[in-house]
């Protein structure tokens, strides 16, 4: 079994990844390797942020690892919150405050198209790889559902009437941005292990 560190302490993200990655990978988080540092996340793009976090863990803990960065890009807000999605409402940001700010800025707007994008940076045996997943959808006028995390209660994926927060974990993983990016990484890891 191959150990792979997911550079996160977000239990929700970890659970999603565990449900998608192959069984021959043992997924560890930052706690498991004793990493208590605040990972650097100061770049202007999702790709650079994901790489920054993965490189930090790889360099300081000498392990195979991956990191993700996710942004919600709302057309009516010129792509905001984007790379600042997790800290959109300021230094004391949390999901509720971020959603409150987003819904406030979207009040009265009829154009509600948005997309979630996740970029995963994988560092494996010293080599760097990037995987991206996106899902189109719309921003609701109010919260819908209590499952999921982040902006899930206000995002309805294209072709659905339920928000991510109303879906089962399995259904969300099948179509979500992170699910798609993890799926691409999974295919890569499986092909790589078959070549060995």
Short mmCIF file of N, CA and C in Angstrom, two decimals:
data_model
loop_
_atom_site.label_atom_id
_atom_site.label_comp_id
_atom_site.label_asym_id
_atom_site.label_seq_id
_atom_site.Cartn_x
_atom_site.Cartn_y
_atom_site.Cartn_z
N UNK A 1 0.84 -1.20 0.00
CA UNK A 1 0.00 0.00 0.00
C UNK A 1 0.88 1.25 0.00
N UNK A 2 0.55 2.21 -0.86
CA UNK A 2 1.33 3.44 -0.97
C UNK A 2 0.74 4.53 -0.09
N UNK A 3 1.57 5.15 0.71
CA UNK A 3 1.11 6.27 1.54
C UNK A 3 1.12 7.55 0.71
N UNK A 4 0.07 8.32 0.85
CA UNK A 4 -0.04 9.59 0.14
C UNK A 4 -0.65 10.60 1.10
N UNK A 5 0.04 11.71 1.27
CA UNK A 5 -0.43 12.74 2.21
C UNK A 5 -1.29 13.75 1.47
N UNK A 6 -2.50 13.98 1.97
CA UNK A 6 -3.36 15.04 1.48
C UNK A 6 -3.08 16.24 2.37
N UNK A 7 -2.53 17.30 1.80
CA UNK A 7 -2.10 18.46 2.58
C UNK A 7 -3.30 19.29 3.03
N UNK A 8 -4.06 18.71 3.96
CA UNK A 8 -5.24 19.37 4.51
C UNK A 8 -5.55 18.82 5.89
N UNK A 9 -6.25 19.60 6.69
CA UNK A 9 -6.84 19.10 7.92
C UNK A 9 -8.36 19.20 7.85
N UNK A 10 -8.86 19.50 6.65
CA UNK A 10 -10.31 19.59 6.44
C UNK A 10 -10.87 18.18 6.31
N UNK A 11 -11.58 17.74 7.35
CA UNK A 11 -12.10 16.36 7.39
C UNK A 11 -13.07 16.07 6.24
N UNK A 12 -13.83 17.11 5.82
CA UNK A 12 -14.77 16.93 4.72
C UNK A 12 -14.04 16.61 3.42
N UNK A 13 -12.97 17.37 3.16
CA UNK A 13 -12.18 17.12 1.95
C UNK A 13 -11.54 15.73 2.00
N UNK A 14 -11.02 15.38 3.17
CA UNK A 14 -10.36 14.08 3.34
C UNK A 14 -11.34 12.94 3.07
N UNK A 15 -12.55 13.08 3.60
CA UNK A 15 -13.56 12.04 3.42
C UNK A 15 -13.92 11.89 1.94
N UNK A 16 -14.06 13.03 1.24
CA UNK A 16 -14.34 12.98 -0.20
C UNK A 16 -13.24 12.23 -0.94
N UNK A 17 -11.99 12.57 -0.62
CA UNK A 17 -10.85 11.95 -1.32
C UNK A 17 -10.79 10.45 -1.04
N UNK A 18 -11.06 10.07 0.21
CA UNK A 18 -11.03 8.64 0.57
C UNK A 18 -12.08 7.85 -0.21
N UNK A 19 -13.20 8.50 -0.53
CA UNK A 19 -14.26 7.83 -1.27
C UNK A 19 -13.97 7.69 -2.76
N UNK A 20 -12.93 8.36 -3.24
CA UNK A 20 -12.64 8.39 -4.68
C UNK A 20 -11.34 7.68 -5.05
N UNK A 21 -10.31 7.82 -4.22
CA UNK A 21 -8.99 7.27 -4.58
C UNK A 21 -8.95 5.74 -4.46
N UNK A 22 -8.04 5.10 -5.21
CA UNK A 22 -7.95 3.63 -5.18
C UNK A 22 -7.61 3.10 -3.79
N UNK A 23 -8.03 1.86 -3.51
CA UNK A 23 -7.82 1.24 -2.20
C UNK A 23 -6.36 0.99 -1.88
N UNK A 24 -5.50 0.95 -2.90
CA UNK A 24 -4.09 0.65 -2.63
C UNK A 24 -3.32 1.89 -2.17
N UNK A 25 -4.05 3.00 -1.92
CA UNK A 25 -3.41 4.20 -1.37
C UNK A 25 -3.93 4.44 0.04
N UNK A 26 -3.00 4.59 0.98
CA UNK A 26 -3.35 4.95 2.35
C UNK A 26 -3.25 6.47 2.44
N UNK A 27 -4.39 7.10 2.67
CA UNK A 27 -4.44 8.55 2.69
C UNK A 27 -4.17 9.08 4.09
N UNK A 28 -3.18 9.94 4.21
CA UNK A 28 -2.84 10.59 5.48
C UNK A 28 -3.15 12.07 5.38
N UNK A 29 -3.39 12.71 6.53
CA UNK A 29 -3.57 14.16 6.51
C UNK A 29 -2.41 14.84 7.24
N UNK A 30 -2.48 16.15 7.40
CA UNK A 30 -1.38 16.89 8.02
C UNK A 30 -1.15 16.48 9.47
N UNK A 31 -2.23 16.22 10.20
CA UNK A 31 -2.10 15.75 11.59
C UNK A 31 -1.29 14.46 11.66
N UNK A 32 -1.57 13.56 10.72
CA UNK A 32 -0.90 12.25 10.72
C UNK A 32 0.61 12.35 10.59
N UNK A 33 1.10 13.41 9.91
CA UNK A 33 2.55 13.54 9.73
C UNK A 33 3.16 14.58 10.68
N UNK A 34 2.30 15.12 11.56
CA UNK A 34 2.80 16.08 12.55
C UNK A 34 3.04 17.47 12.01
N UNK A 35 2.34 17.82 10.93
CA UNK A 35 2.48 19.17 10.36
C UNK A 35 1.44 20.09 10.99
N UNK A 36 1.92 21.06 11.75
CA UNK A 36 1.01 21.99 12.43
C UNK A 36 1.11 23.40 11.84
N UNK A 37 1.95 23.58 10.84
CA UNK A 37 2.16 24.91 10.25
C UNK A 37 0.96 25.34 9.43
N UNK A 38 0.78 26.64 9.33
CA UNK A 38 -0.22 27.21 8.42
C UNK A 38 0.41 27.17 7.03
N UNK A 39 -0.17 26.39 6.13
CA UNK A 39 0.44 26.23 4.81
C UNK A 39 0.33 27.52 4.00
N UNK A 40 1.39 27.86 3.25
CA UNK A 40 1.35 29.09 2.45
C UNK A 40 0.30 29.00 1.36
N UNK A 41 -0.44 30.10 1.19
CA UNK A 41 -1.54 30.14 0.22
C UNK A 41 -1.72 31.59 -0.23
N UNK A 42 -0.67 32.17 -0.78
CA UNK A 42 -0.67 33.60 -1.05
C UNK A 42 -0.59 33.95 -2.53
N UNK A 43 -0.76 32.96 -3.40
CA UNK A 43 -0.63 33.19 -4.84
C UNK A 43 -1.92 33.76 -5.42
N UNK A 44 -1.85 34.16 -6.69
CA UNK A 44 -3.00 34.76 -7.38
C UNK A 44 -3.82 33.76 -8.18
N UNK A 45 -3.36 32.52 -8.24
CA UNK A 45 -4.12 31.51 -9.00
C UNK A 45 -4.29 30.25 -8.17
N UNK A 46 -5.31 29.47 -8.52
CA UNK A 46 -5.55 28.19 -7.84
C UNK A 46 -4.37 27.25 -8.03
N UNK A 47 -3.81 27.23 -9.25
CA UNK A 47 -2.68 26.34 -9.55
C UNK A 47 -1.49 26.65 -8.65
N UNK A 48 -1.15 27.93 -8.56
CA UNK A 48 0.02 28.32 -7.76
C UNK A 48 -0.19 28.04 -6.28
N UNK A 49 -1.40 28.28 -5.78
CA UNK A 49 -1.70 27.98 -4.37
C UNK A 49 -1.57 26.49 -4.07
N UNK A 50 -2.14 25.66 -4.96
CA UNK A 50 -2.07 24.21 -4.76
C UNK A 50 -0.62 23.75 -4.76
N UNK A 51 0.16 24.24 -5.72
CA UNK A 51 1.58 23.87 -5.79
C UNK A 51 2.35 24.35 -4.56
N UNK A 52 2.06 25.56 -4.11
CA UNK A 52 2.75 26.14 -2.95
C UNK A 52 2.58 25.25 -1.72
N UNK A 53 1.33 24.80 -1.49
CA UNK A 53 1.05 23.97 -0.32
C UNK A 53 1.70 22.59 -0.45
N UNK A 54 1.59 21.99 -1.64
CA UNK A 54 2.18 20.66 -1.85
C UNK A 54 3.70 20.70 -1.72
N UNK A 55 4.31 21.74 -2.27
CA UNK A 55 5.78 21.87 -2.19
C UNK A 55 6.24 22.02 -0.74
N UNK A 56 5.49 22.79 0.04
CA UNK A 56 5.86 22.97 1.46
C UNK A 56 5.89 21.62 2.17
N UNK A 57 4.82 20.84 1.99
CA UNK A 57 4.74 19.55 2.68
C UNK A 57 5.80 18.58 2.16
N UNK A 58 5.99 18.55 0.86
CA UNK A 58 6.99 17.66 0.26
C UNK A 58 8.40 17.99 0.76
N UNK A 59 8.71 19.28 0.80
CA UNK A 59 10.06 19.70 1.21
C UNK A 59 10.31 19.50 2.69
N UNK A 60 9.30 19.78 3.52
CA UNK A 60 9.52 19.72 4.97
C UNK A 60 9.32 18.33 5.57
N UNK A 61 8.58 17.46 4.86
CA UNK A 61 8.28 16.14 5.43
C UNK A 61 8.71 14.98 4.54
N UNK A 62 9.37 15.30 3.43
CA UNK A 62 9.95 14.28 2.53
C UNK A 62 8.95 13.16 2.23
N UNK A 63 7.79 13.54 1.70
CA UNK A 63 6.75 12.53 1.43
C UNK A 63 6.08 12.81 0.09
N UNK A 64 5.43 11.78 -0.45
CA UNK A 64 4.55 11.98 -1.60
C UNK A 64 3.27 12.63 -1.08
N UNK A 65 2.82 13.67 -1.76
CA UNK A 65 1.66 14.39 -1.25
C UNK A 65 0.90 15.09 -2.36
N UNK A 66 -0.31 15.52 -2.02
CA UNK A 66 -1.05 16.38 -2.94
C UNK A 66 -1.82 17.41 -2.13
N UNK A 67 -2.12 18.51 -2.80
CA UNK A 67 -2.87 19.59 -2.19
C UNK A 67 -3.87 20.09 -3.21
N UNK A 68 -4.96 20.68 -2.72
CA UNK A 68 -5.91 21.25 -3.66
C UNK A 68 -6.17 22.71 -3.31
N UNK A 69 -6.62 23.45 -4.30
CA UNK A 69 -7.16 24.77 -4.05
C UNK A 69 -8.41 24.89 -4.90
N UNK A 70 -9.44 25.43 -4.30
CA UNK A 70 -10.75 25.49 -4.95
C UNK A 70 -11.26 26.91 -4.95
N UNK A 71 -11.89 27.29 -6.05
CA UNK A 71 -12.50 28.61 -6.12
C UNK A 71 -13.90 28.55 -6.68
N UNK A 72 -14.77 29.42 -6.18
CA UNK A 72 -16.09 29.61 -6.74
C UNK A 72 -16.03 30.88 -7.56
N UNK A 73 -16.29 30.76 -8.86
CA UNK A 73 -16.19 31.90 -9.77
C UNK A 73 -17.59 32.28 -10.24
N UNK A 74 -18.03 33.46 -9.85
CA UNK A 74 -19.39 33.91 -10.13
C UNK A 74 -19.34 34.97 -11.24
N UNK A 75 -20.05 34.70 -12.33
CA UNK A 75 -20.00 35.60 -13.50
C UNK A 75 -20.41 37.02 -13.17
N UNK A 76 -21.51 37.19 -12.42
CA UNK A 76 -22.02 38.53 -12.12
C UNK A 76 -21.08 39.32 -11.21
N UNK A 77 -20.15 38.62 -10.56
CA UNK A 77 -19.18 39.29 -9.67
C UNK A 77 -17.78 39.31 -10.29
N UNK A 78 -17.73 39.22 -11.62
CA UNK A 78 -16.45 39.25 -12.35
C UNK A 78 -15.48 38.17 -11.86
N UNK A 79 -16.03 36.99 -11.56
CA UNK A 79 -15.18 35.86 -11.17
C UNK A 79 -14.88 35.77 -9.68
N UNK A 80 -15.36 36.74 -8.89
CA UNK A 80 -15.17 36.64 -7.45
C UNK A 80 -16.12 35.57 -6.89
N UNK A 81 -15.85 35.00 -5.74
CA UNK A 81 -14.66 35.18 -4.89
C UNK A 81 -13.39 34.51 -5.42
N UNK A 82 -13.49 33.57 -6.35
CA UNK A 82 -12.32 33.01 -7.00
C UNK A 82 -11.29 32.44 -6.04
N UNK A 83 -10.05 32.88 -6.23
CA UNK A 83 -8.94 32.35 -5.43
C UNK A 83 -9.08 32.72 -3.95
N UNK A 84 -9.93 33.70 -3.65
CA UNK A 84 -10.14 34.13 -2.26
C UNK A 84 -11.37 33.49 -1.62
N UNK A 85 -11.91 32.43 -2.23
CA UNK A 85 -13.17 31.84 -1.77
C UNK A 85 -13.19 31.49 -0.29
N UNK A 86 -12.11 30.87 0.21
CA UNK A 86 -12.10 30.41 1.61
C UNK A 86 -12.03 31.56 2.60
N UNK A 87 -11.49 32.68 2.19
CA UNK A 87 -11.33 33.83 3.11
C UNK A 87 -12.04 35.08 2.57
N UNK A 88 -13.15 34.85 1.89
CA UNK A 88 -13.86 35.92 1.20
C UNK A 88 -14.38 37.00 2.14
N UNK A 89 -14.82 36.59 3.32
CA UNK A 89 -15.42 37.57 4.23
C UNK A 89 -14.41 38.18 5.21
N UNK A 90 -13.12 37.97 4.94
CA UNK A 90 -12.10 38.62 5.76
C UNK A 90 -11.33 37.67 6.66
N UNK A 91 -10.50 38.22 7.56
CA UNK A 91 -9.61 37.40 8.39
C UNK A 91 -10.33 36.39 9.28
N UNK A 92 -11.55 36.71 9.71
CA UNK A 92 -12.32 35.80 10.57
C UNK A 92 -13.31 34.97 9.75
N UNK A 93 -13.00 34.76 8.49
CA UNK A 93 -13.94 34.10 7.57
C UNK A 93 -14.29 32.69 8.02
N UNK A 94 -15.56 32.32 7.82
CA UNK A 94 -16.00 30.93 7.91
C UNK A 94 -17.07 30.76 6.84
N UNK A 95 -17.56 29.54 6.68
CA UNK A 95 -18.51 29.27 5.59
C UNK A 95 -19.75 30.15 5.67
N UNK A 96 -20.31 30.31 6.86
CA UNK A 96 -21.53 31.11 7.00
C UNK A 96 -21.31 32.57 6.62
N UNK A 97 -20.20 33.14 7.09
CA UNK A 97 -19.91 34.54 6.77
C UNK A 97 -19.64 34.71 5.28
N UNK A 98 -18.93 33.74 4.69
CA UNK A 98 -18.65 33.82 3.25
C UNK A 98 -19.95 33.76 2.44
N UNK A 99 -20.86 32.85 2.83
CA UNK A 99 -22.14 32.72 2.12
C UNK A 99 -22.96 34.00 2.29
N UNK A 100 -22.98 34.54 3.52
CA UNK A 100 -23.72 35.79 3.76
C UNK A 100 -23.21 36.90 2.85
N UNK A 101 -21.91 37.03 2.73
CA UNK A 101 -21.33 38.08 1.89
C UNK A 101 -21.70 37.84 0.43
N UNK A 102 -21.57 36.60 -0.02
CA UNK A 102 -21.89 36.26 -1.41
C UNK A 102 -23.36 36.56 -1.73
N UNK A 103 -24.27 36.10 -0.88
CA UNK A 103 -25.70 36.33 -1.13
C UNK A 103 -26.03 37.82 -1.09
N UNK A 104 -25.36 38.55 -0.22
CA UNK A 104 -25.56 40.01 -0.16
C UNK A 104 -25.15 40.67 -1.46
N UNK A 105 -24.01 40.25 -2.00
CA UNK A 105 -23.52 40.85 -3.25
C UNK A 105 -24.36 40.42 -4.45
N UNK A 106 -25.03 39.27 -4.34
CA UNK A 106 -25.84 38.76 -5.45
C UNK A 106 -27.29 39.23 -5.39
N UNK A 107 -27.64 39.94 -4.34
CA UNK A 107 -29.03 40.38 -4.17
C UNK A 107 -29.47 41.23 -5.36
N UNK A 108 -30.61 40.86 -5.94
CA UNK A 108 -31.17 41.62 -7.06
C UNK A 108 -30.58 41.27 -8.42
N UNK A 109 -29.57 40.41 -8.44
CA UNK A 109 -28.94 40.05 -9.72
C UNK A 109 -29.69 38.87 -10.34
N UNK A 110 -30.00 39.00 -11.63
CA UNK A 110 -30.70 37.91 -12.32
C UNK A 110 -29.71 36.94 -12.95
N UNK A 111 -28.54 37.41 -13.34
CA UNK A 111 -27.52 36.52 -13.88
C UNK A 111 -26.81 35.84 -12.70
N UNK A 112 -27.01 34.52 -12.56
CA UNK A 112 -26.50 33.82 -11.38
C UNK A 112 -25.59 32.66 -11.73
N UNK A 113 -25.11 32.66 -12.98
CA UNK A 113 -24.21 31.58 -13.41
C UNK A 113 -22.89 31.61 -12.65
N UNK A 114 -22.38 30.42 -12.32
CA UNK A 114 -21.12 30.32 -11.58
C UNK A 114 -20.49 28.97 -11.89
N UNK A 115 -19.24 28.83 -11.51
CA UNK A 115 -18.60 27.52 -11.62
C UNK A 115 -17.66 27.32 -10.45
N UNK A 116 -17.57 26.08 -10.02
CA UNK A 116 -16.59 25.66 -9.02
C UNK A 116 -15.42 25.05 -9.78
N UNK A 117 -14.21 25.43 -9.42
CA UNK A 117 -13.02 24.82 -10.02
C UNK A 117 -12.07 24.40 -8.91
N UNK A 118 -11.57 23.16 -9.03
CA UNK A 118 -10.54 22.65 -8.12
C UNK A 118 -9.30 22.30 -8.93
N UNK A 119 -8.16 22.72 -8.42
CA UNK A 119 -6.88 22.30 -8.99
C UNK A 119 -6.14 21.49 -7.93
N UNK A 120 -5.69 20.31 -8.32
CA UNK A 120 -4.90 19.46 -7.43
C UNK A 120 -3.45 19.45 -7.91
N UNK A 121 -2.54 19.68 -6.99
CA UNK A 121 -1.11 19.56 -7.27
C UNK A 121 -0.61 18.31 -6.56
N UNK A 122 -0.08 17.39 -7.34
CA UNK A 122 0.46 16.13 -6.81
C UNK A 122 1.97 16.14 -6.95
N UNK A 123 2.68 15.83 -5.87
CA UNK A 123 4.13 15.64 -5.94
C UNK A 123 4.41 14.19 -5.60
N UNK A 124 4.88 13.47 -6.60
CA UNK A 124 5.09 12.03 -6.48
C UNK A 124 6.51 11.72 -6.93
N UNK A 125 7.31 11.15 -6.02
CA UNK A 125 8.71 10.84 -6.31
C UNK A 125 9.45 12.05 -6.89
N UNK A 126 9.13 13.22 -6.33
CA UNK A 126 9.83 14.44 -6.73
C UNK A 126 9.30 15.12 -7.98
N UNK A 127 8.35 14.50 -8.67
CA UNK A 127 7.78 15.08 -9.89
C UNK A 127 6.45 15.76 -9.56
N UNK A 128 6.16 16.86 -10.26
CA UNK A 128 4.93 17.62 -10.02
C UNK A 128 3.91 17.40 -11.14
N UNK A 129 2.64 17.23 -10.75
CA UNK A 129 1.56 17.01 -11.70
C UNK A 129 0.36 17.85 -11.26
N UNK A 130 -0.40 18.36 -12.24
CA UNK A 130 -1.60 19.16 -11.95
C UNK A 130 -2.83 18.51 -12.56
N UNK A 131 -3.93 18.53 -11.83
CA UNK A 131 -5.21 17.99 -12.30
C UNK A 131 -6.30 19.00 -11.98
N UNK A 132 -7.19 19.25 -12.95
CA UNK A 132 -8.23 20.26 -12.75
C UNK A 132 -9.61 19.68 -12.99
N UNK A 133 -10.55 20.10 -12.16
CA UNK A 133 -11.95 19.71 -12.35
C UNK A 133 -12.84 20.91 -12.15
N UNK A 134 -13.87 21.04 -13.00
CA UNK A 134 -14.81 22.16 -12.89
C UNK A 134 -16.24 21.65 -13.03
N UNK A 135 -17.15 22.38 -12.44
CA UNK A 135 -18.58 22.10 -12.63
C UNK A 135 -19.32 23.44 -12.74
N UNK A 136 -20.17 23.54 -13.78
CA UNK A 136 -20.97 24.74 -13.99
C UNK A 136 -22.24 24.66 -13.15
N UNK A 137 -22.79 25.83 -12.81
CA UNK A 137 -24.02 25.83 -12.04
C UNK A 137 -24.54 27.24 -11.84
N UNK A 138 -25.42 27.39 -10.84
CA UNK A 138 -25.98 28.69 -10.52
C UNK A 138 -25.96 28.91 -9.01
N UNK A 139 -25.97 30.18 -8.64
CA UNK A 139 -26.04 30.57 -7.23
C UNK A 139 -27.51 30.76 -6.85
N UNK A 140 -27.93 30.11 -5.77
CA UNK A 140 -29.31 30.22 -5.32
C UNK A 140 -29.54 31.56 -4.63
N UNK A 141 -30.79 31.86 -4.34
CA UNK A 141 -31.11 33.11 -3.64
C UNK A 141 -31.06 32.94 -2.13
N UNK A 142 -31.11 31.68 -1.68
CA UNK A 142 -30.99 31.40 -0.24
C UNK A 142 -30.37 30.02 -0.05
N UNK A 143 -29.97 29.72 1.17
CA UNK A 143 -29.36 28.43 1.47
C UNK A 143 -30.36 27.29 1.23
N UNK A 144 -29.85 26.18 0.68
CA UNK A 144 -30.68 25.00 0.44
C UNK A 144 -29.90 23.77 0.90
N UNK A 145 -30.38 23.12 1.95
CA UNK A 145 -29.74 21.89 2.41
C UNK A 145 -28.73 22.12 3.51
N UNK A 146 -28.41 21.03 4.23
CA UNK A 146 -27.52 21.12 5.39
C UNK A 146 -26.31 20.20 5.28
N UNK A 147 -26.17 19.48 4.16
CA UNK A 147 -25.00 18.60 3.99
C UNK A 147 -23.87 19.39 3.36
N UNK A 148 -22.76 18.69 3.12
CA UNK A 148 -21.63 19.33 2.44
C UNK A 148 -20.94 20.36 3.32
N UNK A 149 -20.24 21.27 2.66
CA UNK A 149 -19.48 22.30 3.38
C UNK A 149 -19.19 23.45 2.43
N UNK A 150 -18.60 24.51 2.97
CA UNK A 150 -18.26 25.66 2.12
C UNK A 150 -19.52 26.29 1.51
N UNK A 151 -19.46 26.54 0.21
CA UNK A 151 -20.56 27.19 -0.49
C UNK A 151 -21.62 26.20 -1.00
N UNK A 152 -21.53 24.94 -0.60
CA UNK A 152 -22.45 23.91 -1.10
C UNK A 152 -23.93 24.28 -0.99
N UNK A 153 -24.38 24.95 0.12
CA UNK A 153 -25.82 25.24 0.23
C UNK A 153 -26.35 26.26 -0.78
N UNK A 154 -25.46 26.99 -1.47
CA UNK A 154 -25.94 28.02 -2.41
C UNK A 154 -25.52 27.73 -3.85
N UNK A 155 -25.04 26.52 -4.13
CA UNK A 155 -24.61 26.18 -5.49
C UNK A 155 -25.42 24.99 -6.01
N UNK A 156 -26.13 25.21 -7.11
CA UNK A 156 -26.88 24.15 -7.77
C UNK A 156 -26.16 23.80 -9.08
N UNK A 157 -25.64 22.57 -9.22
CA UNK A 157 -24.94 22.21 -10.45
C UNK A 157 -25.88 22.15 -11.64
N UNK A 158 -25.34 22.46 -12.81
CA UNK A 158 -26.12 22.46 -14.05
C UNK A 158 -26.80 21.11 -14.27
N UNK A 159 -28.09 21.17 -14.62
CA UNK A 159 -28.83 19.93 -14.88
C UNK A 159 -29.50 19.34 -13.65
N UNK A 160 -29.35 20.00 -12.51
CA UNK A 160 -29.93 19.52 -11.24
C UNK A 160 -30.81 20.60 -10.63
N UNK A 161 -31.70 20.19 -9.74
CA UNK A 161 -32.53 21.16 -9.03
C UNK A 161 -32.12 21.26 -7.55
N UNK A 162 -31.25 20.34 -7.12
CA UNK A 162 -30.78 20.34 -5.73
C UNK A 162 -29.41 21.02 -5.63
N UNK A 163 -29.17 21.64 -4.49
CA UNK A 163 -27.83 22.18 -4.23
C UNK A 163 -26.90 21.03 -3.82
N UNK A 164 -25.60 21.30 -3.86
CA UNK A 164 -24.65 20.29 -3.39
C UNK A 164 -24.96 19.88 -1.95
N UNK A 165 -25.48 20.82 -1.16
CA UNK A 165 -25.76 20.54 0.26
C UNK A 165 -27.01 19.69 0.46
N UNK A 166 -27.75 19.43 -0.62
CA UNK A 166 -28.93 18.57 -0.53
C UNK A 166 -28.64 17.16 -1.06
N UNK A 167 -27.47 16.97 -1.64
CA UNK A 167 -27.13 15.69 -2.27
C UNK A 167 -26.42 14.77 -1.29
N UNK A 168 -26.48 13.47 -1.57
CA UNK A 168 -25.67 12.52 -0.80
C UNK A 168 -24.21 12.73 -1.18
N UNK A 169 -23.31 12.30 -0.32
CA UNK A 169 -21.87 12.44 -0.59
C UNK A 169 -21.51 11.73 -1.89
N UNK A 170 -22.11 10.56 -2.13
CA UNK A 170 -21.81 9.78 -3.33
C UNK A 170 -22.22 10.53 -4.59
N UNK A 171 -23.41 11.11 -4.56
CA UNK A 171 -23.91 11.85 -5.73
C UNK A 171 -23.05 13.07 -5.99
N UNK A 172 -22.73 13.81 -4.93
CA UNK A 172 -21.91 15.01 -5.09
C UNK A 172 -20.53 14.63 -5.65
N UNK A 173 -19.90 13.60 -5.09
CA UNK A 173 -18.56 13.18 -5.55
C UNK A 173 -18.53 12.83 -7.02
N UNK A 174 -19.65 12.28 -7.51
CA UNK A 174 -19.73 11.85 -8.91
C UNK A 174 -19.63 13.03 -9.87
N UNK A 175 -20.15 14.19 -9.46
CA UNK A 175 -20.24 15.31 -10.40
C UNK A 175 -19.47 16.55 -9.97
N UNK A 176 -18.93 16.57 -8.77
CA UNK A 176 -18.34 17.81 -8.25
C UNK A 176 -16.98 18.12 -8.88
N UNK A 177 -16.58 19.37 -8.72
CA UNK A 177 -15.28 19.86 -9.18
C UNK A 177 -14.15 19.05 -8.56
N UNK A 178 -14.21 18.87 -7.22
CA UNK A 178 -13.14 18.12 -6.55
C UNK A 178 -13.18 16.65 -6.96
N UNK A 179 -14.40 16.12 -7.10
CA UNK A 179 -14.55 14.73 -7.55
C UNK A 179 -13.92 14.52 -8.92
N UNK A 180 -14.13 15.48 -9.82
CA UNK A 180 -13.57 15.37 -11.18
C UNK A 180 -12.05 15.47 -11.16
N UNK A 181 -11.51 16.41 -10.37
CA UNK A 181 -10.06 16.55 -10.28
C UNK A 181 -9.43 15.30 -9.64
N UNK A 182 -10.06 14.80 -8.57
CA UNK A 182 -9.57 13.58 -7.92
C UNK A 182 -9.67 12.38 -8.85
N UNK A 183 -10.74 12.35 -9.67
CA UNK A 183 -10.90 11.26 -10.63
C UNK A 183 -9.76 11.24 -11.65
N UNK A 184 -9.35 12.43 -12.11
CA UNK A 184 -8.23 12.51 -13.05
C UNK A 184 -6.93 12.05 -12.38
N UNK A 185 -6.74 12.44 -11.11
CA UNK A 185 -5.55 11.99 -10.39
C UNK A 185 -5.59 10.49 -10.18
N UNK A 186 -6.78 9.96 -9.87
CA UNK A 186 -6.93 8.52 -9.67
C UNK A 186 -6.54 7.76 -10.95
N UNK A 187 -7.02 8.22 -12.11
CA UNK A 187 -6.68 7.56 -13.38
C UNK A 187 -5.18 7.57 -13.59
N UNK A 188 -4.56 8.71 -13.32
CA UNK A 188 -3.12 8.83 -13.48
C UNK A 188 -2.38 7.85 -12.57
N UNK A 189 -2.79 7.77 -11.31
CA UNK A 189 -2.13 6.88 -10.34
C UNK A 189 -2.31 5.41 -10.73
N UNK A 190 -3.50 5.07 -11.22
CA UNK A 190 -3.74 3.69 -11.61
C UNK A 190 -2.92 3.31 -12.85
N UNK A 191 -2.88 4.21 -13.84
CA UNK A 191 -2.06 3.95 -15.04
C UNK A 191 -0.59 3.81 -14.67
N UNK A 192 -0.16 4.68 -13.76
CA UNK A 192 1.25 4.66 -13.34
C UNK A 192 1.60 3.34 -12.65
N UNK A 193 0.68 2.86 -11.78
CA UNK A 193 0.97 1.61 -11.07
C UNK A 193 0.93 0.42 -12.01
N UNK A 194 0.12 0.50 -13.07
CA UNK A 194 0.07 -0.59 -14.05
C UNK A 194 1.35 -0.66 -14.87
N UNK A 195 2.00 0.51 -15.08
CA UNK A 195 3.23 0.55 -15.88
C UNK A 195 4.43 0.00 -15.12
N UNK A 196 4.30 -0.09 -13.80
CA UNK A 196 5.45 -0.50 -12.98
C UNK A 196 5.58 -2.01 -12.91
#
